[in-house]
């Protein structure tokens, strides 16, 4: 395992909403327990790709919720923060995070979808993961909401191999391209790039208690 070979490599484990059929709580638990595991996720809700048949759709939604809640409970049991994936499911996701007291561990809304109703989750110990989308020409929503995120809750992420920042869009995303995100974030928040890098680095350290 890479995290056992390199001191500076850590990992998170979780079952993405697209893979809920393969969810096995016991298997996941054995990984969460590892000393280099710093978070539980990606987990969450994704209503973007639901089955068309109404019955199958409802079954899929309830299984997604069940698997999500189970992972929140594991995160709380092992006191590790959550990495949350939310797509077209802000209402239900927020409701579940509040109802299941995810505040105990907090986490990050990875690839934050710019939905303003999720901003209040910063009071529940949640950070906001910002990636390549910020540099896209059609990213108006995210550009507008960015200054409303408390500075101590901002994170930069890759989401590789997807969402490669402008002007590299179309090629495989890699951590080196987070540079483009920090440049854009600095411009929008009236900070220097170095300040953005320092700030988001410190935030990542406090979230994952590295
Ligand atoms: Zn995701």
Tab-separated table of C-alpha atoms and ligand atoms in Angstrom:
chain	number	residue	atom	x	y	z
A	1	UNK	CA	0.000	0.000	0.000
A	2	UNK	CA	1.403	3.414	-1.017
A	3	UNK	CA	0.553	4.958	2.348
A	4	UNK	CA	2.696	2.340	4.079
A	5	UNK	CA	5.622	2.994	1.725
A	6	UNK	CA	5.604	6.812	1.921
A	7	UNK	CA	5.323	8.852	5.121
A	8	UNK	CA	3.605	11.752	3.354
A	9	UNK	CA	0.871	9.646	1.711
A	10	UNK	CA	-2.453	9.208	3.517
A	11	UNK	CA	-5.737	7.779	2.284
A	12	UNK	CA	-9.475	7.851	2.765
A	13	UNK	CA	-11.944	5.027	2.202
A	14	UNK	CA	-15.581	5.136	1.252
A	15	UNK	CA	-18.237	3.870	-1.092
A	16	UNK	CA	-19.352	6.361	-3.745
A	17	UNK	CA	-23.118	6.552	-4.431
A	18	UNK	CA	-22.540	4.903	-7.837
A	19	UNK	CA	-21.051	1.829	-6.134
A	20	UNK	CA	-23.555	1.220	-3.329
A	21	UNK	CA	-24.312	-2.327	-4.516
A	22	UNK	CA	-20.821	-3.366	-3.402
A	23	UNK	CA	-21.091	-1.796	0.052
A	24	UNK	CA	-19.838	-4.004	2.863
A	25	UNK	CA	-19.631	-2.310	6.237
A	26	UNK	CA	-17.161	-4.847	7.667
A	27	UNK	CA	-14.711	-4.492	4.769
A	28	UNK	CA	-14.834	-0.713	4.983
A	29	UNK	CA	-14.344	-0.804	8.720
A	30	UNK	CA	-11.141	-2.838	8.389
A	31	UNK	CA	-9.635	-0.049	6.242
A	32	UNK	CA	-10.909	2.866	8.353
A	33	UNK	CA	-9.075	1.370	11.283
A	34	UNK	CA	-5.701	1.757	9.472
A	35	UNK	CA	-3.413	4.387	11.032
A	36	UNK	CA	-2.855	6.159	7.672
A	37	UNK	CA	-6.591	6.469	6.951
A	38	UNK	CA	-7.490	10.112	7.590
A	39	UNK	CA	-11.113	10.258	6.396
A	40	UNK	CA	-14.244	8.375	5.358
A	41	UNK	CA	-15.378	9.017	1.786
A	42	UNK	CA	-16.246	9.733	-0.862
A	43	UNK	CA	-19.703	8.976	0.349
A	44	UNK	CA	-22.925	10.885	-0.103
A	45	UNK	CA	-25.902	11.185	-2.428
A	46	UNK	CA	-26.050	11.494	-6.206
A	47	UNK	CA	-29.436	11.876	-7.906
A	48	UNK	CA	-27.940	12.794	-11.274
A	49	UNK	CA	-28.003	9.262	-12.677
A	50	UNK	CA	-31.091	7.605	-11.157
A	51	UNK	CA	-32.970	4.726	-12.847
A	52	UNK	CA	-35.980	5.823	-14.945
A	53	UNK	CA	-38.395	3.254	-13.533
A	54	UNK	CA	-40.136	4.868	-10.552
A	55	UNK	CA	-39.837	1.824	-8.250
A	56	UNK	CA	-36.177	1.258	-9.065
A	57	UNK	CA	-35.569	4.956	-8.580
A	58	UNK	CA	-37.062	4.965	-5.074
A	59	UNK	CA	-35.165	1.793	-4.168
A	60	UNK	CA	-31.913	3.321	-5.368
A	61	UNK	CA	-32.523	6.510	-3.377
A	62	UNK	CA	-33.270	4.629	-0.175
A	63	UNK	CA	-30.222	2.386	-0.598
A	64	UNK	CA	-28.060	5.471	-1.233
A	65	UNK	CA	-29.341	7.007	1.994
A	66	UNK	CA	-28.788	3.804	3.967
A	67	UNK	CA	-25.189	3.426	2.744
A	68	UNK	CA	-24.480	7.111	3.377
A	69	UNK	CA	-25.819	6.959	6.945
A	70	UNK	CA	-23.864	3.793	7.660
A	71	UNK	CA	-20.649	5.565	6.592
A	72	UNK	CA	-21.451	8.611	8.734
A	73	UNK	CA	-21.813	6.258	11.697
A	74	UNK	CA	-18.459	4.586	10.945
A	75	UNK	CA	-16.791	8.003	10.679
A	76	UNK	CA	-18.167	8.908	14.101
A	77	UNK	CA	-17.144	5.557	15.581
A	78	UNK	CA	-13.523	6.019	14.452
A	79	UNK	CA	-13.532	9.823	14.833
A	80	UNK	CA	-12.480	10.519	11.243
A	81	UNK	CA	-13.876	13.347	9.084
A	82	UNK	CA	-16.147	12.743	6.086
A	83	UNK	CA	-15.469	13.430	2.411
A	84	UNK	CA	-18.910	14.117	1.003
A	85	UNK	CA	-20.081	13.803	-2.594
A	86	UNK	CA	-23.340	15.661	-3.358
A	87	UNK	CA	-24.820	15.893	-6.843
A	88	UNK	CA	-28.401	17.073	-7.427
A	89	UNK	CA	-29.175	16.006	-3.855
A	90	UNK	CA	-28.479	19.012	-1.617
A	91	UNK	CA	-31.747	18.854	0.376
A	92	UNK	CA	-31.533	15.200	1.375
A	93	UNK	CA	-27.781	15.320	1.987
A	94	UNK	CA	-28.008	18.297	4.291
A	95	UNK	CA	-30.930	16.755	6.148
A	96	UNK	CA	-29.019	13.498	6.733
A	97	UNK	CA	-25.832	15.296	7.837
A	98	UNK	CA	-27.814	17.304	10.403
A	99	UNK	CA	-30.021	14.439	11.604
A	100	UNK	CA	-27.093	12.105	12.120
A	101	UNK	CA	-25.008	14.611	14.004
A	102	UNK	CA	-22.112	14.547	11.533
A	103	UNK	CA	-20.869	17.645	13.373
A	104	UNK	CA	-19.035	15.257	15.703
A	105	UNK	CA	-16.463	14.662	12.951
A	106	UNK	CA	-17.121	17.334	10.274
A	107	UNK	CA	-15.573	16.891	6.863
A	108	UNK	CA	-15.389	18.391	3.404
A	109	UNK	CA	-18.037	18.910	0.750
A	110	UNK	CA	-15.812	17.727	-2.073
A	111	UNK	CA	-16.271	19.544	-5.398
A	112	UNK	CA	-18.627	21.934	-3.647
A	113	UNK	CA	-21.628	22.362	-5.949
A	114	UNK	CA	-22.025	26.102	-5.174
A	115	UNK	CA	-25.478	25.560	-3.655
A	116	UNK	CA	-25.922	28.394	-1.130
A	117	UNK	CA	-28.165	26.341	1.144
A	118	UNK	CA	-25.116	24.189	1.979
A	119	UNK	CA	-23.061	27.168	3.213
A	120	UNK	CA	-24.505	26.858	6.725
A	121	UNK	CA	-22.749	23.486	7.039
A	122	UNK	CA	-19.618	25.473	7.871
A	123	UNK	CA	-21.139	25.749	11.371
A	124	UNK	CA	-21.208	21.939	11.507
A	125	UNK	CA	-17.459	21.672	10.924
A	126	UNK	CA	-17.611	21.265	7.164
A	127	UNK	CA	-15.038	22.585	4.704
A	128	UNK	CA	-15.639	23.368	1.026
A	129	UNK	CA	-13.506	21.644	-1.599
A	130	UNK	CA	-12.822	23.823	-4.630
A	131	UNK	CA	-11.360	22.336	-7.800
A	132	UNK	CA	-10.847	23.040	-11.484
A	133	UNK	CA	-14.463	24.143	-12.017
A	134	UNK	CA	-13.535	27.524	-10.499
A	135	UNK	CA	-11.445	28.290	-13.602
A	136	UNK	CA	-14.167	27.363	-16.114
A	137	UNK	CA	-15.769	30.140	-18.142
A	138	UNK	CA	-19.271	28.917	-17.187
A	139	UNK	CA	-18.510	28.720	-13.439
A	140	UNK	CA	-20.455	31.894	-12.536
A	141	UNK	CA	-22.296	30.289	-9.628
A	142	UNK	CA	-19.137	29.063	-7.928
A	143	UNK	CA	-17.280	32.329	-8.627
A	144	UNK	CA	-20.121	34.271	-6.987
A	145	UNK	CA	-20.454	32.052	-3.935
A	146	UNK	CA	-16.707	31.727	-3.247
A	147	UNK	CA	-16.338	34.938	-1.168
A	148	UNK	CA	-19.246	33.784	1.045
A	149	UNK	CA	-17.299	30.727	2.222
A	150	UNK	CA	-15.478	31.444	5.503
A	151	UNK	CA	-11.740	31.567	4.692
A	152	UNK	CA	-10.900	29.010	7.355
A	153	UNK	CA	-13.169	26.524	5.577
A	154	UNK	CA	-11.634	26.686	2.074
A	155	UNK	CA	-9.823	23.731	0.550
A	156	UNK	CA	-8.308	23.104	-2.884
A	157	UNK	CA	-8.671	19.681	-4.514
A	158	UNK	CA	-7.947	17.958	-7.820
A	159	UNK	CA	-10.801	15.445	-8.350
A	160	UNK	CA	-8.381	13.873	-10.850
A	161	UNK	CA	-8.634	12.552	-13.456
A	162	UNK	CA	-11.681	14.814	-13.997
A	163	UNK	CA	-12.370	18.554	-14.042
A	164	UNK	CA	-8.963	19.695	-15.251
A	165	UNK	CA	-8.600	23.476	-14.827
A	166	UNK	CA	-8.530	25.930	-17.718
A	167	UNK	CA	-6.387	26.108	-19.922
A	168	UNK	CA	-5.643	22.368	-19.606
A	169	UNK	CA	-9.285	21.236	-19.890
A	170	UNK	CA	-9.551	18.001	-21.853
A	171	UNK	CA	-6.315	16.506	-20.557
A	172	UNK	CA	-6.051	14.195	-17.552
A	173	UNK	CA	-6.219	16.135	-14.296
A	174	UNK	CA	-3.254	15.929	-11.922
A	175	UNK	CA	-2.340	17.553	-8.600
A	176	UNK	CA	0.086	19.967	-10.331
A	177	UNK	CA	-2.893	21.741	-11.952
A	178	UNK	CA	-4.210	22.852	-8.543
A	179	UNK	CA	-1.844	25.754	-9.225
A	180	UNK	CA	-4.433	27.150	-11.680
A	181	UNK	CA	-7.149	26.899	-9.001
A	182	UNK	CA	-5.041	28.765	-6.456
A	183	UNK	CA	-4.270	31.513	-8.994
A	184	UNK	CA	-7.994	31.974	-9.708
A	185	UNK	CA	-8.934	31.815	-6.013
A	186	UNK	CA	-6.315	34.449	-5.187
A	187	UNK	CA	-7.708	36.753	-7.863
A	188	UNK	CA	-11.298	36.348	-6.642
A	189	UNK	CA	-10.482	36.769	-2.946
A	190	UNK	CA	-7.998	39.586	-3.428
A	191	UNK	CA	-5.167	37.607	-1.885
A	192	UNK	CA	-1.766	36.564	-3.200
A	193	UNK	CA	-1.326	33.059	-4.557
A	194	UNK	CA	1.118	32.279	-1.744
A	195	UNK	CA	-1.450	33.349	0.857
A	196	UNK	CA	-4.056	31.072	-0.738
A	197	UNK	CA	-1.647	28.134	-0.744
A	198	UNK	CA	-0.713	28.718	2.896
A	199	UNK	CA	-4.336	29.152	3.990
A	200	UNK	CA	-5.750	26.105	2.201
A	201	UNK	CA	-2.761	24.019	3.297
A	202	UNK	CA	-3.344	24.924	6.940
A	203	UNK	CA	-7.058	24.190	6.538
A	204	UNK	CA	-6.308	20.739	5.122
A	205	UNK	CA	-3.965	20.025	8.026
A	206	UNK	CA	-6.581	20.993	10.594
A	207	UNK	CA	-9.376	19.006	8.920
A	208	UNK	CA	-7.371	15.808	8.521
A	209	UNK	CA	-5.373	16.410	11.731
A	210	UNK	CA	-2.143	15.569	9.905
B	1	LIG	ZN1	-17.312	12.993	-6.128
